[in-house]
């Protein structure tokens, strides 16, 4: 199975936008340089060691999804039903409507890229989550 650096970048950008992580947040969380993070987000000049070093800082991010587009974006919850990372529910920093529109557009872009590559992504689960957020907003 080939690794597509641009797809990794799109998936990582989708994840970080969903989590509302800005570049300064990413630098603080990972200890990486802005150049390295931009390379990953843009899908160019990625070294596997750098990617692994960065991904390990995100407890809920499924590396199989990030690298290959397989499975869910998030790792499964533990036996107690707890997420690996504290939840930020109800704490959106951005305008909810604008945030949901942005995430929907990114999901469409990601889905189109995955379909073009011949992958069967787990987009339905992401779309359901966005619908759930939209319903909760109303």
C-alpha atoms as a printed R data frame, in Angstrom:
    type eleno elety resid chain resno       x      y      z
1   ATOM     1    CA   UNK     A     1   0.000  0.000  0.000
2   ATOM     2    CA   UNK     A     2   1.542  3.294 -1.100
3   ATOM     3    CA   UNK     A     3   1.722  6.279  1.184
4   ATOM     4    CA   UNK     A     4   0.363  9.483 -0.324
5   ATOM     5    CA   UNK     A     5   1.949 12.486  1.396
6   ATOM     6    CA   UNK     A     6  -0.685 14.912  0.129
7   ATOM     7    CA   UNK     A     7  -3.457 12.720  1.542
8   ATOM     8    CA   UNK     A     8  -1.661 12.582  4.893
9   ATOM     9    CA   UNK     A     9  -1.480 16.371  4.836
10  ATOM    10    CA   UNK     A    10  -5.179 16.740  4.060
11  ATOM    11    CA   UNK     A    11  -6.153 14.285  6.779
12  ATOM    12    CA   UNK     A    12  -3.873 15.964  9.332
13  ATOM    13    CA   UNK     A    13  -5.264 19.382  8.390
14  ATOM    14    CA   UNK     A    14  -8.811 18.033  8.771
15  ATOM    15    CA   UNK     A    15  -7.982 16.598 12.202
16  ATOM    16    CA   UNK     A    16  -6.306 19.784 13.452
17  ATOM    17    CA   UNK     A    17  -9.159 21.947 12.173
18  ATOM    18    CA   UNK     A    18 -11.711 19.667 13.814
19  ATOM    19    CA   UNK     A    19  -9.793 19.989 17.089
20  ATOM    20    CA   UNK     A    20  -9.434 23.772 16.499
21  ATOM    21    CA   UNK     A    21  -5.659 23.638 16.778
22  ATOM    22    CA   UNK     A    22  -3.790 26.643 15.422
23  ATOM    23    CA   UNK     A    23  -0.124 26.572 14.395
24  ATOM    24    CA   UNK     A    24   0.980 27.897 17.785
25  ATOM    25    CA   UNK     A    25  -0.986 25.106 19.494
26  ATOM    26    CA   UNK     A    26   0.621 22.502 17.236
27  ATOM    27    CA   UNK     A    27   4.103 23.831 17.899
28  ATOM    28    CA   UNK     A    28   3.479 23.800 21.667
29  ATOM    29    CA   UNK     A    29   1.964 20.292 21.665
30  ATOM    30    CA   UNK     A    30   4.556 18.663 19.429
31  ATOM    31    CA   UNK     A    31   7.688 20.708 20.030
32  ATOM    32    CA   UNK     A    32   8.143 20.783 16.237
33  ATOM    33    CA   UNK     A    33   9.056 23.728 14.079
34  ATOM    34    CA   UNK     A    34   6.511 25.587 11.992
35  ATOM    35    CA   UNK     A    35   8.374 24.500  8.866
36  ATOM    36    CA   UNK     A    36   8.053 20.806  9.760
37  ATOM    37    CA   UNK     A    37   4.367 21.169 10.610
38  ATOM    38    CA   UNK     A    38   3.705 23.116  7.399
39  ATOM    39    CA   UNK     A    39   5.466 20.393  5.405
40  ATOM    40    CA   UNK     A    40   3.145 17.790  6.899
41  ATOM    41    CA   UNK     A    41   0.010 19.893  6.406
42  ATOM    42    CA   UNK     A    42   1.019 20.625  2.796
43  ATOM    43    CA   UNK     A    43   2.021 17.015  2.129
44  ATOM    44    CA   UNK     A    44   5.595 17.670  1.084
45  ATOM    45    CA   UNK     A    45   9.061 16.845  2.417
46  ATOM    46    CA   UNK     A    46   7.724 14.604  5.169
47  ATOM    47    CA   UNK     A    47  10.176 12.325  6.911
48  ATOM    48    CA   UNK     A    48   8.576  9.281  8.517
49  ATOM    49    CA   UNK     A    49  10.490  9.892 11.755
50  ATOM    50    CA   UNK     A    50   9.117 13.440 11.958
51  ATOM    51    CA   UNK     A    51   5.574 12.263 11.279
52  ATOM    52    CA   UNK     A    52   5.766  9.534 13.933
53  ATOM    53    CA   UNK     A    53   7.254 11.982 16.450
54  ATOM    54    CA   UNK     A    54   4.366 14.376 15.855
55  ATOM    55    CA   UNK     A    55   1.524 11.826 15.754
56  ATOM    56    CA   UNK     A    56   2.473 10.364 19.137
57  ATOM    57    CA   UNK     A    57   1.418 13.659 20.763
58  ATOM    58    CA   UNK     A    58  -2.225 13.159 19.724
59  ATOM    59    CA   UNK     A    59  -3.623 10.359 21.889
60  ATOM    60    CA   UNK     A    60  -6.958 10.140 20.083
61  ATOM    61    CA   UNK     A    61  -5.640 10.302 16.487
62  ATOM    62    CA   UNK     A    62  -5.662  6.948 14.694
63  ATOM    63    CA   UNK     A    63  -2.340  6.720 12.800
64  ATOM    64    CA   UNK     A    64  -3.791  4.086 10.437
65  ATOM    65    CA   UNK     A    65  -6.395  6.622  9.332
66  ATOM    66    CA   UNK     A    66  -3.856  9.430  9.097
67  ATOM    67    CA   UNK     A    67  -1.378  7.494  6.958
68  ATOM    68    CA   UNK     A    68  -3.599  5.157  4.925
69  ATOM    69    CA   UNK     A    69  -7.110  6.630  5.234
70  ATOM    70    CA   UNK     A    70  -8.332  3.383  6.793
71  ATOM    71    CA   UNK     A    71 -10.671  3.110  9.754
72  ATOM    72    CA   UNK     A    72 -11.899  5.904 11.948
73  ATOM    73    CA   UNK     A    73 -10.089  9.193 12.466
74  ATOM    74    CA   UNK     A    74 -10.189  8.648 16.210
75  ATOM    75    CA   UNK     A    75  -8.853  5.737 18.216
76  ATOM    76    CA   UNK     A    76 -11.536  3.726 19.996
77  ATOM    77    CA   UNK     A    77 -12.535  4.686 23.510
78  ATOM    78    CA   UNK     A    78 -11.245  2.644 26.414
79  ATOM    79    CA   UNK     A    79 -13.268 -0.036 28.234
80  ATOM    80    CA   UNK     A    80 -14.889  2.583 30.469
81  ATOM    81    CA   UNK     A    81 -16.081  4.563 27.439
82  ATOM    82    CA   UNK     A    82 -13.607  7.350 28.089
83  ATOM    83    CA   UNK     A    83 -11.796  9.139 25.321
84  ATOM    84    CA   UNK     A    84  -8.015  9.161 25.439
85  ATOM    85    CA   UNK     A    85  -8.007 12.946 25.496
86  ATOM    86    CA   UNK     A    86 -10.097 15.349 27.574
87  ATOM    87    CA   UNK     A    87 -13.130 16.482 25.636
88  ATOM    88    CA   UNK     A    88 -13.618 20.059 24.494
89  ATOM    89    CA   UNK     A    89 -17.370 19.675 23.927
90  ATOM    90    CA   UNK     A    90 -19.217 22.943 24.096
91  ATOM    91    CA   UNK     A    91 -15.989 24.941 24.024
92  ATOM    92    CA   UNK     A    92 -15.731 25.966 20.393
93  ATOM    93    CA   UNK     A    93 -13.444 28.955 20.013
94  ATOM    94    CA   UNK     A    94 -15.024 29.856 16.670
95  ATOM    95    CA   UNK     A    95 -18.523 30.791 15.573
96  ATOM    96    CA   UNK     A    96 -20.319 27.424 15.512
97  ATOM    97    CA   UNK     A    97 -22.110 27.950 12.199
98  ATOM    98    CA   UNK     A    98 -18.950 29.117 10.434
99  ATOM    99    CA   UNK     A    99 -16.985 26.281 12.034
100 ATOM   100    CA   UNK     A   100 -19.478 23.653 10.845
101 ATOM   101    CA   UNK     A   101 -19.462 25.103  7.308
102 ATOM   102    CA   UNK     A   102 -15.661 25.017  7.271
103 ATOM   103    CA   UNK     A   103 -15.592 21.423  8.504
104 ATOM   104    CA   UNK     A   104 -18.233 20.385  5.959
105 ATOM   105    CA   UNK     A   105 -16.195 21.919  3.128
106 ATOM   106    CA   UNK     A   106 -13.028 20.193  4.334
107 ATOM   107    CA   UNK     A   107 -14.901 16.899  4.610
108 ATOM   108    CA   UNK     A   108 -16.112 17.250  1.013
109 ATOM   109    CA   UNK     A   109 -12.553 17.978 -0.129
110 ATOM   110    CA   UNK     A   110 -11.158 15.043  1.824
111 ATOM   111    CA   UNK     A   111 -13.888 12.698  0.575
112 ATOM   112    CA   UNK     A   112 -13.285 13.709 -3.046
113 ATOM   113    CA   UNK     A   113  -9.549 13.117 -2.664
114 ATOM   114    CA   UNK     A   114 -10.128  9.705 -1.054
115 ATOM   115    CA   UNK     A   115 -12.584  8.652 -3.760
116 ATOM   116    CA   UNK     A   116 -10.168  9.810 -6.461
117 ATOM   117    CA   UNK     A   117  -7.524  7.569 -4.880
118 ATOM   118    CA   UNK     A   118  -9.939  4.628 -4.894
119 ATOM   119    CA   UNK     A   119 -10.184  4.424 -1.089
120 ATOM   120    CA   UNK     A   120 -13.421  3.755  0.768
121 ATOM   121    CA   UNK     A   121 -13.067  6.264  3.624
122 ATOM   122    CA   UNK     A   122 -14.995  6.323  6.867
123 ATOM   123    CA   UNK     A   123 -16.610  9.576  5.797
124 ATOM   124    CA   UNK     A   124 -20.124  8.564  6.872
125 ATOM   125    CA   UNK     A   125 -19.080  8.589 10.538
126 ATOM   126    CA   UNK     A   126 -17.545 12.043 10.143
127 ATOM   127    CA   UNK     A   127 -20.633 13.323  8.328
128 ATOM   128    CA   UNK     A   128 -22.842 11.928 11.120
129 ATOM   129    CA   UNK     A   129 -20.697 13.713 13.711
130 ATOM   130    CA   UNK     A   130 -21.069 17.008 11.824
131 ATOM   131    CA   UNK     A   131 -24.839 16.459 11.587
132 ATOM   132    CA   UNK     A   132 -24.900 15.781 15.332
133 ATOM   133    CA   UNK     A   133 -23.015 19.012 16.021
134 ATOM   134    CA   UNK     A   134 -25.328 20.920 13.681
135 ATOM   135    CA   UNK     A   135 -28.417 19.489 15.436
136 ATOM   136    CA   UNK     A   136 -26.987 20.370 18.851
137 ATOM   137    CA   UNK     A   137 -26.380 23.936 17.676
138 ATOM   138    CA   UNK     A   138 -30.030 24.421 16.699
